[in-house]
Coordinates of C-alpha atoms and ligand atoms in Angstrom, one line a residue:
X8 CA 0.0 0.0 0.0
X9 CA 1.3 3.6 -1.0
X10 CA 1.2 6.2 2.2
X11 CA 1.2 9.9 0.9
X12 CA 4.7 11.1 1.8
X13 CA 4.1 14.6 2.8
X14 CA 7.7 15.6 2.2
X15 CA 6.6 15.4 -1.6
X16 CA 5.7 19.1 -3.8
X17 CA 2.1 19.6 -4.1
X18 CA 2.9 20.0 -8.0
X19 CA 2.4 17.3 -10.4
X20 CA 3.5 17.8 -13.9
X21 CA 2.9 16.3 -17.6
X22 CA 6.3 15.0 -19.3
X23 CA 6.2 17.9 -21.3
X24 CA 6.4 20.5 -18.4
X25 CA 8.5 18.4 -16.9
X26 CA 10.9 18.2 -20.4
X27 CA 10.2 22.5 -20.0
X28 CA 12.0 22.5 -16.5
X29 CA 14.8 20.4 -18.0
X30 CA 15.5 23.0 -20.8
X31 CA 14.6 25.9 -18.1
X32 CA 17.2 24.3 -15.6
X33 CA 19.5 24.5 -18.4
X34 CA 18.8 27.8 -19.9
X35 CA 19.7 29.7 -16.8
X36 CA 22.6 27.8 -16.7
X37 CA 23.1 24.2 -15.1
X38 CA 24.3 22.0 -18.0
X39 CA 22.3 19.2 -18.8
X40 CA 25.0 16.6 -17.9
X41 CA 25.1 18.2 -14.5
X42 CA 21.7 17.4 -13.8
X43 CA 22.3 14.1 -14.9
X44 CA 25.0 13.4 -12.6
X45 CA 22.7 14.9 -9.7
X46 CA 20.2 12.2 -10.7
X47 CA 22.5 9.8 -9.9
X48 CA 23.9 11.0 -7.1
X49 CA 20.1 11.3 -5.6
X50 CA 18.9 7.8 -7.5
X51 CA 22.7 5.8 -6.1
X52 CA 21.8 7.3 -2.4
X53 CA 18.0 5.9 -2.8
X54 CA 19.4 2.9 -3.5
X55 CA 21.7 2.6 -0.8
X56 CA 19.1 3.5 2.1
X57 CA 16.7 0.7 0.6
X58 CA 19.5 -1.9 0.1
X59 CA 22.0 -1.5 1.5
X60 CA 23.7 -4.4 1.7
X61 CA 23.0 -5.6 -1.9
X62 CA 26.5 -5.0 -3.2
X63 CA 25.1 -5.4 -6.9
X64 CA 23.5 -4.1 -9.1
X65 CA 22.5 -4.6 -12.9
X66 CA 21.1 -1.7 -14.8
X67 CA 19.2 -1.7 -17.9
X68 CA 19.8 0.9 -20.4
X69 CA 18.0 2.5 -23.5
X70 CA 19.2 4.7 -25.2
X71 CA 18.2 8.4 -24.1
X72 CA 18.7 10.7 -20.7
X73 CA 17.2 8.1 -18.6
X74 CA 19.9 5.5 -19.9
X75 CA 22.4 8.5 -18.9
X76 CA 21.3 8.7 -15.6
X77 CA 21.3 4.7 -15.6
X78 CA 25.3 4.5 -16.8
X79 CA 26.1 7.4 -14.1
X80 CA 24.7 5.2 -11.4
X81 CA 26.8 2.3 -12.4
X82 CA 30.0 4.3 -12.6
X83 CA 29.2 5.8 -8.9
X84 CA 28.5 1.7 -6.9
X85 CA 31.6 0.5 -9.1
X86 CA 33.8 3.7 -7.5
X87 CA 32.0 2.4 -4.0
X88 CA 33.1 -1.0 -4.4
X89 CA 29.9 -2.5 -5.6
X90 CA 29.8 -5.2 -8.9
X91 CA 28.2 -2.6 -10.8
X92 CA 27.1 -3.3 -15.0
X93 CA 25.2 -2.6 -17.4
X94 CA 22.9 -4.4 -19.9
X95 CA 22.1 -2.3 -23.1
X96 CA 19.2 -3.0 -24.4
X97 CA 19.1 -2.3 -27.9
X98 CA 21.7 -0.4 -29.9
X99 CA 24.0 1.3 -27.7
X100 CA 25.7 2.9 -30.7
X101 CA 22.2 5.0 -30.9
X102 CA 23.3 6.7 -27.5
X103 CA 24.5 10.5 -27.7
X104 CA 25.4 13.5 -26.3
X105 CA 25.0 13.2 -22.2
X106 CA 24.1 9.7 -22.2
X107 CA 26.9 8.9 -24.4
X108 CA 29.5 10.4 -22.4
X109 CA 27.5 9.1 -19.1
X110 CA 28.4 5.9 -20.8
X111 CA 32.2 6.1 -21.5
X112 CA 32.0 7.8 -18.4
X113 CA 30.9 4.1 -16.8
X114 CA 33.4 2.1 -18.8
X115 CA 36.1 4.2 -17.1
X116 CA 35.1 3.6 -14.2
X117 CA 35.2 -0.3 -14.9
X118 CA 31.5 -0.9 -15.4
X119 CA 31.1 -4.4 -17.8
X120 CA 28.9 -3.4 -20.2
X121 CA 27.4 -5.3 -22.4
X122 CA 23.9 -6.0 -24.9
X123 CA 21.6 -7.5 -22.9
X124 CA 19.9 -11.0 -24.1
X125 CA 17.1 -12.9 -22.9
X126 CA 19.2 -15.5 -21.5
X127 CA 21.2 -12.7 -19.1
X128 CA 21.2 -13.7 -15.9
X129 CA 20.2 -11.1 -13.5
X130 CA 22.2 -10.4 -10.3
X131 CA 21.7 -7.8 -7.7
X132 CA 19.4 -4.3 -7.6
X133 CA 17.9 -4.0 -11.1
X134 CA 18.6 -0.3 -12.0
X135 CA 15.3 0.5 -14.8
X136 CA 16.8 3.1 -16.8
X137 CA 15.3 1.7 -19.7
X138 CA 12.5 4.9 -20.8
X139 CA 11.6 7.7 -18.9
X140 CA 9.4 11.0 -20.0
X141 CA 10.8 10.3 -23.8
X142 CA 8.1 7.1 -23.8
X143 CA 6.2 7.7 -26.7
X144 CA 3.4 5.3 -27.4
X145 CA 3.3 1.5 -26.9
X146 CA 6.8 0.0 -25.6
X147 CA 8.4 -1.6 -29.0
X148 CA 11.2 -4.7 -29.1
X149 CA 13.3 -5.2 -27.7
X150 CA 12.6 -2.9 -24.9
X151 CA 8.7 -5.0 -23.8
X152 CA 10.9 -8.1 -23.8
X153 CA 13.4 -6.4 -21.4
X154 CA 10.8 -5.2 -19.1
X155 CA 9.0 -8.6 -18.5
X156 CA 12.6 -9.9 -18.3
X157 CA 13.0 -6.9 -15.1
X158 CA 9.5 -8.7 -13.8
X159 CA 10.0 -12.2 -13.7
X160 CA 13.6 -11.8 -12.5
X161 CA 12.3 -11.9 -8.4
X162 CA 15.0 -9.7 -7.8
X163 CA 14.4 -6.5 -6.5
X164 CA 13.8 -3.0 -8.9
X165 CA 14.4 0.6 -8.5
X166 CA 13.1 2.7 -11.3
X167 CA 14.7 5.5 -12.8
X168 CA 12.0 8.6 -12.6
X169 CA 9.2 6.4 -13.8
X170 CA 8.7 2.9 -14.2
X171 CA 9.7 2.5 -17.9
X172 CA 6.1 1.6 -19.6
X173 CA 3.9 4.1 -17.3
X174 CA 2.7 7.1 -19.5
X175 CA 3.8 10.2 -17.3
X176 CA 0.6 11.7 -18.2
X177 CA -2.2 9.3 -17.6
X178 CA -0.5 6.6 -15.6
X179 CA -1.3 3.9 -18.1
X180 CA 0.4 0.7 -19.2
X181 CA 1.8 1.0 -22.4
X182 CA 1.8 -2.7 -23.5
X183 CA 4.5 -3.7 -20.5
X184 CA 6.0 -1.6 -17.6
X185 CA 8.2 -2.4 -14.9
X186 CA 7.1 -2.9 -11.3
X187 CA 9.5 -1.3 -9.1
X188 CA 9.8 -1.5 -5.3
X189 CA 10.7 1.8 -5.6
X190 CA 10.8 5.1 -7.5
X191 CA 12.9 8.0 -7.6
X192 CA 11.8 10.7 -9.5
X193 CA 13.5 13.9 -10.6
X194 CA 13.2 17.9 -11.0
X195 CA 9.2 17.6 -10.9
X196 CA 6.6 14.8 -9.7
X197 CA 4.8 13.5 -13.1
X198 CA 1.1 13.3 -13.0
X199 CA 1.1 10.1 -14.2
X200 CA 3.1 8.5 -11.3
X201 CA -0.8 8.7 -8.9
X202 CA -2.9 7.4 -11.1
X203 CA -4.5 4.3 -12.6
X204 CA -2.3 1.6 -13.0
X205 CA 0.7 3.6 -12.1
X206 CA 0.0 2.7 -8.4
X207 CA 0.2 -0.7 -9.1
X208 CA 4.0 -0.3 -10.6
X209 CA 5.6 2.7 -8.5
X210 CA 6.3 0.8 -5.3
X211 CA 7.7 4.1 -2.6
X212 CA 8.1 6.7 -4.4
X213 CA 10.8 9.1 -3.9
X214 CA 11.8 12.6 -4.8
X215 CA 14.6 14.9 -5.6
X216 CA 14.7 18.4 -7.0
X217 CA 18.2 18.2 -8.0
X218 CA 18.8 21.6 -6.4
X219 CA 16.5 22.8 -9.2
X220 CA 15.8 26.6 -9.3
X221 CA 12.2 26.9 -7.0
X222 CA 11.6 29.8 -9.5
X223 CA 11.6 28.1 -12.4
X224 CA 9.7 24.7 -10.8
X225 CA 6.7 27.1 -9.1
X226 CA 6.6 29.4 -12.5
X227 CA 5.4 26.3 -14.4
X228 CA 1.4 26.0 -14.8
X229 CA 1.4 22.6 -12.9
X230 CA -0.7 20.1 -14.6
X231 CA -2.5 18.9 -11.1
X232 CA -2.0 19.3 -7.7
X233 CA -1.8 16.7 -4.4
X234 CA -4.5 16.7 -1.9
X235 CA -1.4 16.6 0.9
X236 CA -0.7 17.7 3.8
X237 CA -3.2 18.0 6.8
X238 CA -6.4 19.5 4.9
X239 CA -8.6 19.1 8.5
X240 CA -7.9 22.5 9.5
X241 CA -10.3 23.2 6.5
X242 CA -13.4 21.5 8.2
X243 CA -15.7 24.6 9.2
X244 CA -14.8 25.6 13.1
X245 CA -17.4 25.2 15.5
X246 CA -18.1 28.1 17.8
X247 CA -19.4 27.2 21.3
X248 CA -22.5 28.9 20.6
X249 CA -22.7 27.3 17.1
X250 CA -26.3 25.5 17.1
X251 CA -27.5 22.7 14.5
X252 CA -29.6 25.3 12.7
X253 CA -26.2 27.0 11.4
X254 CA -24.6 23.7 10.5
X255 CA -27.5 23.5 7.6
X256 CA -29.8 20.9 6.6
X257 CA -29.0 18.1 4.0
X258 CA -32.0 16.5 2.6
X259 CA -31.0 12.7 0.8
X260 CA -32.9 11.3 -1.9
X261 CA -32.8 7.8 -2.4
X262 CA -33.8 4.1 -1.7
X263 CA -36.4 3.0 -4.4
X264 CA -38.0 -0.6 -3.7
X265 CA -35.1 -3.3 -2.8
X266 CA -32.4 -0.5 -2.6
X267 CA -33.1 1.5 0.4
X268 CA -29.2 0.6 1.9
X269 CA -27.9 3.0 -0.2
X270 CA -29.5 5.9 0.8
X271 CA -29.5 4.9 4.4
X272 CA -24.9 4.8 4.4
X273 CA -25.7 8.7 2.9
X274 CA -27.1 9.8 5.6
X275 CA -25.6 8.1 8.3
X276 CA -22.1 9.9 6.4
X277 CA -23.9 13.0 6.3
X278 CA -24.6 12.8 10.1
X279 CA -21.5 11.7 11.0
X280 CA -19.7 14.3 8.8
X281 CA -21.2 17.0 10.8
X282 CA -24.5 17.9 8.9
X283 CA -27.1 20.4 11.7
X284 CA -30.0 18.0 10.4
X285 CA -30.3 15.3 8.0
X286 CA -33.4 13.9 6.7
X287 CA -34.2 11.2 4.2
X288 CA -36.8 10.9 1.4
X289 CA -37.3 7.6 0.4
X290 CA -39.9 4.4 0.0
X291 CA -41.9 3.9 2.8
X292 CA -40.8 0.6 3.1
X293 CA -37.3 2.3 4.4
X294 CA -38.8 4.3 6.9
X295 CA -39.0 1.5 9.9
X296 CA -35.3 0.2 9.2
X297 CA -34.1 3.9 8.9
X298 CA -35.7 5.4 12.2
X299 CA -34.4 2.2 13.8
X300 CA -30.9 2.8 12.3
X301 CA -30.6 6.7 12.7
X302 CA -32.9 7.7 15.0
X303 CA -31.5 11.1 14.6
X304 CA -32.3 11.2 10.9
X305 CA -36.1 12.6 9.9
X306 CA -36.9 9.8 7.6
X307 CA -39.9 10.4 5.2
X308 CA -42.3 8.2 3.2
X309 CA -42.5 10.1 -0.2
X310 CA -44.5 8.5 -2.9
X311 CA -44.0 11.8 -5.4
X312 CA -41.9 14.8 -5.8
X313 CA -45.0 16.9 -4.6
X314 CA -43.7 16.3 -0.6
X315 CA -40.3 17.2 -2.0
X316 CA -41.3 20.6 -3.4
X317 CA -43.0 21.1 0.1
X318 CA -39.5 20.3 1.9
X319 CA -37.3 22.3 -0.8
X320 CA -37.0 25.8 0.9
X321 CA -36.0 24.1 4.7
X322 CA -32.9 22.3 3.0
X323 CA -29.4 23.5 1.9
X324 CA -27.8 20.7 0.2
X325 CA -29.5 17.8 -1.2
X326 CA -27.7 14.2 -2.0
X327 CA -29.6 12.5 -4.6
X328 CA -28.6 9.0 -6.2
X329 CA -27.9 6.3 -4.1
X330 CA -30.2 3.7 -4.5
X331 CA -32.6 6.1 -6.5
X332 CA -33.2 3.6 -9.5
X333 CA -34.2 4.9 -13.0
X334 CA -37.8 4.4 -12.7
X335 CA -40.6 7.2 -12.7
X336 CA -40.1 7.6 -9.1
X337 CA -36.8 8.2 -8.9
X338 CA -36.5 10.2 -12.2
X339 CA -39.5 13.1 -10.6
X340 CA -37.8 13.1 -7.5
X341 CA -34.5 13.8 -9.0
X342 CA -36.5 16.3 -11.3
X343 CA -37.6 18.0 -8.0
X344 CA -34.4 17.9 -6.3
X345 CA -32.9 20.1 -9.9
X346 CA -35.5 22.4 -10.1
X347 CA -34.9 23.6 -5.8
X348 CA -32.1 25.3 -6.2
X349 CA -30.5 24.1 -3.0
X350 CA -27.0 22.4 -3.4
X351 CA -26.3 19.9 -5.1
X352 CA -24.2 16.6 -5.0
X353 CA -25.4 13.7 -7.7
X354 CA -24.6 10.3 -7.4
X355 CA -24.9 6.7 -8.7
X356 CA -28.6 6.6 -10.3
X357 CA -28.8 10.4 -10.8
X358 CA -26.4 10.7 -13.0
X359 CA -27.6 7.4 -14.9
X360 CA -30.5 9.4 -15.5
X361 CA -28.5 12.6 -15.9
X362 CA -26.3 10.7 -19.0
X363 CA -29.6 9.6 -20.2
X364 CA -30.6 13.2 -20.7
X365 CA -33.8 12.4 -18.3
X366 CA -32.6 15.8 -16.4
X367 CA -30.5 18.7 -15.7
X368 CA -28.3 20.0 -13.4
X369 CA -28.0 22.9 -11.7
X370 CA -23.8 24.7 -12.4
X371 CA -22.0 24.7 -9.3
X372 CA -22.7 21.2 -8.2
X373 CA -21.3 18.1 -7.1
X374 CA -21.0 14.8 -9.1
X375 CA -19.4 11.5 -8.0
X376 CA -19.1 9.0 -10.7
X377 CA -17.6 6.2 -10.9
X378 CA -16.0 4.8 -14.1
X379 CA -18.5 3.1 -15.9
X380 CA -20.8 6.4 -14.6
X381 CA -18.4 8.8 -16.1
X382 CA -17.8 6.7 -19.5
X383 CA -21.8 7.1 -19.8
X384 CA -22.0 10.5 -19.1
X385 CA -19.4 11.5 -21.9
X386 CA -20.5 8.7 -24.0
X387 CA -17.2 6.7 -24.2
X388 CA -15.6 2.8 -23.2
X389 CA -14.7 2.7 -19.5
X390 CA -11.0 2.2 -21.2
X391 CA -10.8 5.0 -23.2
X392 CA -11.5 6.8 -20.2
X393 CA -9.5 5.2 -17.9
X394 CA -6.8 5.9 -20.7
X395 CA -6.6 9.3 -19.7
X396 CA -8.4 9.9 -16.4
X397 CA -7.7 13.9 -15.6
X398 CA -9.2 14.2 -19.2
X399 CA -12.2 12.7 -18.5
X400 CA -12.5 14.8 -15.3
X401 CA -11.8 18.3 -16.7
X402 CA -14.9 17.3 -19.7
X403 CA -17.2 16.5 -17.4
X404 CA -16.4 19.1 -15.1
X405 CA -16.7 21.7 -18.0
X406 CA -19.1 19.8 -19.6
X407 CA -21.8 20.2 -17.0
X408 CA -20.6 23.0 -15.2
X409 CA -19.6 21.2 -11.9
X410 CA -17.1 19.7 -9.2
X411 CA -16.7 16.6 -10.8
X412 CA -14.6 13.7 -7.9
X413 CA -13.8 11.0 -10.2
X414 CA -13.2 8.0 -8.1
X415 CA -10.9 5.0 -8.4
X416 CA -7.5 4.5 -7.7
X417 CA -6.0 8.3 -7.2
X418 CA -9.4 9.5 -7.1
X419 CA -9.7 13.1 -9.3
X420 CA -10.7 16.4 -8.2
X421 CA -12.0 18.8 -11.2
X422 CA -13.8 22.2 -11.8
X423 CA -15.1 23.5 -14.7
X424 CA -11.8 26.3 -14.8
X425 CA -9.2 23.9 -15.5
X426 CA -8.3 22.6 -11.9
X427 CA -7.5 19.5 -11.2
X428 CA -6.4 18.0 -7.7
X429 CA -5.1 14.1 -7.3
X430 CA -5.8 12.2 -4.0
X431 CA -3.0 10.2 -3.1
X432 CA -4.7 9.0 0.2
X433 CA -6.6 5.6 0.6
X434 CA -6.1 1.7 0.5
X435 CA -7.3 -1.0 -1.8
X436 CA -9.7 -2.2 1.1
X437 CA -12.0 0.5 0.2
X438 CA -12.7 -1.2 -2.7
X439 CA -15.9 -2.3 -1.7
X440 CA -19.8 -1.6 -1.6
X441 CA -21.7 1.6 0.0
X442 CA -18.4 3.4 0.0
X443 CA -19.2 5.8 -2.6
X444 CA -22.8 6.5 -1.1
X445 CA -20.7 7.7 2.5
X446 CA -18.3 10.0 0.3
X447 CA -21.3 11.9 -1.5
X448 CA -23.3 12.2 2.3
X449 CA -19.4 13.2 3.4
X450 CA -18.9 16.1 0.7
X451 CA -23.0 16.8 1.4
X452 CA -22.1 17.4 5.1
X453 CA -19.3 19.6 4.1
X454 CA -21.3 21.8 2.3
X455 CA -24.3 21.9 4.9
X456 CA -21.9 23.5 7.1
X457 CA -20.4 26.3 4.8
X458 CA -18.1 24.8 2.6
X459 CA -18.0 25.9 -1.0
X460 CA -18.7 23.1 -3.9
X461 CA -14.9 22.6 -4.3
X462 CA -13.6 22.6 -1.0
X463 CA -16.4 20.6 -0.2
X464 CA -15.3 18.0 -2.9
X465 CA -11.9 18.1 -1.9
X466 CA -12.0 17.9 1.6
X467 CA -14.4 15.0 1.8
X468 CA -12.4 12.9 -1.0
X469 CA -8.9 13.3 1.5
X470 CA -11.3 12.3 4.4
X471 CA -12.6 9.7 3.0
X472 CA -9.3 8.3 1.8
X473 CA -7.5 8.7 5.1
X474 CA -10.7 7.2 7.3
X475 CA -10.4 4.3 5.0
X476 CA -6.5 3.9 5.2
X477 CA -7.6 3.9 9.0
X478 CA -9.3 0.9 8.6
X479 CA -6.5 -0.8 6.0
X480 CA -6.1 -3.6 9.2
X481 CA -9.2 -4.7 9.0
X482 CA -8.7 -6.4 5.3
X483 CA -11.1 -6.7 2.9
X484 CA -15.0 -6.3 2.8
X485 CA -14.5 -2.9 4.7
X486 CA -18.1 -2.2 5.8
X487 CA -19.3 1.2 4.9
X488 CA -20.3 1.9 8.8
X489 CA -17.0 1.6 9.6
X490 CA -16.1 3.9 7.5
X491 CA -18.5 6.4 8.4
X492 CA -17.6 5.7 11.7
X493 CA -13.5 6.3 11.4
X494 CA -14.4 10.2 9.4
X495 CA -16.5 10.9 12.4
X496 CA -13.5 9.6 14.8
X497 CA -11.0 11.8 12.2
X498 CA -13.5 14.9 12.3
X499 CA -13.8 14.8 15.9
X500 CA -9.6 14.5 16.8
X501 CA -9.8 17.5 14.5
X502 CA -12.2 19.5 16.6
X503 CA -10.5 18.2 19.4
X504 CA -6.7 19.8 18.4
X505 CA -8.9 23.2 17.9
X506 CA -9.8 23.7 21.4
Ligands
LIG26 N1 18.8 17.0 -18.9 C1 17.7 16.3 -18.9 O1 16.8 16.4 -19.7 C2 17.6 15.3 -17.8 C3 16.8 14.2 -18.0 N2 16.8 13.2 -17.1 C4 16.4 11.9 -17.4 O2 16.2 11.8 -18.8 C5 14.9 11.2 -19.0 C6 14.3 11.8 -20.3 O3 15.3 11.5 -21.3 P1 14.9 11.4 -22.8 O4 16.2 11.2 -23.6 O5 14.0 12.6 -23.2 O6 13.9 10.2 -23.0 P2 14.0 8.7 -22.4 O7 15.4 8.4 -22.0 O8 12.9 8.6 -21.5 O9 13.7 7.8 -23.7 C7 13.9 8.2 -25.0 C8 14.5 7.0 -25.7 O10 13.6 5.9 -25.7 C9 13.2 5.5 -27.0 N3 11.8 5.3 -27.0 C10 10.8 6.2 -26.9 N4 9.6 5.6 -26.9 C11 9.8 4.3 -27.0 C12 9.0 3.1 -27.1 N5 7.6 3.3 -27.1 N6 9.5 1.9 -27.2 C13 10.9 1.8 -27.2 N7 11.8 2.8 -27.2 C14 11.2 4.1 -27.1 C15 13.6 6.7 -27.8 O11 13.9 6.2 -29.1 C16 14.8 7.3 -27.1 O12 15.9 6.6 -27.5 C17 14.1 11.5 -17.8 O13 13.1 10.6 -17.6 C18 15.2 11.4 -16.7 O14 15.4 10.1 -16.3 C19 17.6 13.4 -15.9 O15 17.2 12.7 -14.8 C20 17.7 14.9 -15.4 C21 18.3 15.6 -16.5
K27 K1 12.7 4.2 -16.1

């Protein structure tokens, strides 16, 4: 499991900005080979905290700047008394400029190297310094060969600034990529390295700046941005006069026949995210198990939207979704719900019927797909959107006008003006049912009590995350009570380091 590592920049970059700061670095005057010999000084002293005692290692080398920095770190565990070489994979001869000289630079310094075949045996730390932010398109011969060679070896793999295969971008698999115990990556986090199947291949991920110019890294327009660092402090303060009539009322819609659990993990989130009131509007058959559940919810029979337009000017945010179906029921109560003009956050059958153009919603609100929920709201394959994941976030969220959080592994945080935030918090054991129903009654919650549509979104995604890497002990088939319980336990330690 990845733990955020707050000692990390905020700012995640494409492999183009992050090619920009290389030329930038250089421009103002720190040769390129320079850098490339930091990078191995950083990448050697990686190695040596997280193996120290290897006293091997075998690196693999393309032919471009990554290969450079590959040949450098050779050269520096040979000159430390470590069997260092080098398998080049490929045509060597096609190295040049800084890589070429990185690698006369290794043969000096007694490095064997020599064109690596299937048959190679491996021996010691396997350096990947195979491709790097020059990847273009799917890995070709003999390089794919090479990196299931790297991962069928068993022996351990550090990765040269990304695991060779991972788009920097998108964090996609282009036809193979190395899985690396761990990463070090240079000058500027890639965007690519928190999401998708990236997290899969990373392993701990570290980070140098190579002493790079803050000037030139902070003047770049940053592609995304980390949810890091301790984001409670942005939960609204309570005052000890506050009462629950200020911390606003969140109205959820949900639970047609058969799928009234749904609704019912909403609003217990919303009430234990700190929502002044919550009610529920669902099928009376709900009504019993829901009073005897959350007694501290209003729970209401509604057979038509005619007792939601009755309700609309008492409530500030509404959730509407979670077991909502896409029946005539559920479609005029989410019709009521648009046409209030209280807050909004949409989920799982709302925006079903929102992709099937059954309604509208309102600019400025929340949606929380999913992505087979996003793929039918812009009309695409789950894979192409999954392909390129912040893509697919910054067209919905323009697209509709909204916050759109969309969730998975390195769940995404977009508005419609371009921003885009990456959640690096969470554990695979969240994987599970009723989880996304507690993070839309979490960012409801948030918004009851003050917080705008974005903050809203962001601050309830990093919750939700960390109250489920809370529970990462407990394995798999987290239950979504828990999980409602442990952002109720992480909201109150907050309020509790306010007093
Ligand atoms: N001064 C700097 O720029 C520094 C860069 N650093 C390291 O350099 C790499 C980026 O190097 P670059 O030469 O731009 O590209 P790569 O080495 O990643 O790869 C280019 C190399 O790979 C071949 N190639 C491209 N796509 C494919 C493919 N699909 N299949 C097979 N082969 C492919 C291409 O032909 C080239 O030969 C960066 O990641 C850093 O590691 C230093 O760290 C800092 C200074
Ligand atoms: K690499």
């Amino acid at each position: 499991m990845r733990h955020s590592s707050d000692d990390l920049p905020l700012a995640l970059y494409s492999a183009t900005q992050v090619r920009a700061l290389d030329a930038a670095l250089i421009a103002v005057g720190t040769p390129g080979f320079e850098l490339m010999r930091r990078a191995a000084h950083a990448i050697w002293r990686a190695l040596r905290r997280e193996w120290p005692d290897a006293g091997a290692l075998t690196v693999l080398a393309g032919h471009g700047n990554n290969a450079g920095d590959g040949y450098l770190i050779a050269a520096l565990a040979q000159r430390a008394g470590w069997q260092a070489r080098v398998l080049a994979v490929g045509e060597p001869q096609r190295l040049q400029g800084d890589a070429a000289r990185a690698c006369d630079e290794a043969r000096a310094a007694g490095v064997e190297v020599r064109a690596w075949q299937a048959d190679a045996q491996p021996q010691g730390v396997l350096v990947d310094a195979l491709l790097g932010t020059g990847l273009a398109g799917e890995v070709r011969e003999p390089h794919a060969a090479a990196i299931e060679w790297i991962n069928r070896s068993g022996c351990p793999v550090l990765a040269v600034d990304i695991p060779s295969g991972i788009c920097a971008d998108t964090g996609q698999v282009l036809g193979a990529a190395v899985k690396a115990q761990l990463t070090v990556t240079l000058i500027g986090l890639k965007l690519g390295l928190y999401l998708g199947s990236a997290l899969d291949h990373v392993g701990r991920l570290v980070f140098d700046s190579l002493q790079a110019d803050p000037q030139i890294v902070s003047h770049q327009q940053a592609a995304a941005w980390r949810l890091a660092g301790d984001l409670l402090p942005l939960v609204p303060a309570r005052q000890p006069t506050t009462h629950k009539g200020q911390l606003g009322h969140l109205l959820v819609v949900g639970g047609d026949q058969g799928t009234g659990g749904a609704a019912l993990l909403s609003a217990q989130s919303a009430l234990r995210g700190g929502a002044g009131m919550v009610s529920l509007a669902t099928r009376a058959e709900h009504v019993g198990a829901a009073q005897a559940r959350l007694p501290e919810v209003m729970s209401l029979a509604v057979a038509s939207a005619n007792q939601l337009h009755a309700l609309a000017d008492k409530v500030t945010v509404w959730v509407v979704g979670p077991g909502l179906g896409q029946a005539a029921w559920g479609r005029s109560l989410l019709s009521a719900a648009a046409a209030s003009g209280g807050a909004q956050v949409w989920d799982a059958d709302a925006l079903n019927l929102l992709a099937a153009g059954a309604v509208r919603i309102a600019p400025g609100s929340v949606i929380t797909p999913h992505p087979g929920e996003a793929a039918r709201l812009l009309g695409i394959s789950i894979a192409a959107l999954q392909a390129d994941r912040p893509a697919a976030a910054r067209a919905l969220a323009r697209r509709y006008e909204v916050v759109c959080v969309l969730k998975g592994a390195g769940t995404l945080v977009a508005d419609p003006v371009g921003r885009l935030l990456v959640c690096d918090r969470g554990d695979p054991v969240m994987a599970g049912a009723g989880l996304g129903d507690v993070l839309a009654g979490l960012i409801g919650a948030l918004i009851a009590q003050g917080c705008s549509a974005w903050q809203a979104a962001c601050l309830g995604v990093w919750v939700h995350a960390c109250a489920g890497e809370s529970l990462a002990h407990k394995g798999n088939g987290l239950a979504a009570g828990d999980l409602c319980d442990a952002i109720r336990h992480l909201l109150e330690e907050r309020a509790a380091c306010r007093k």
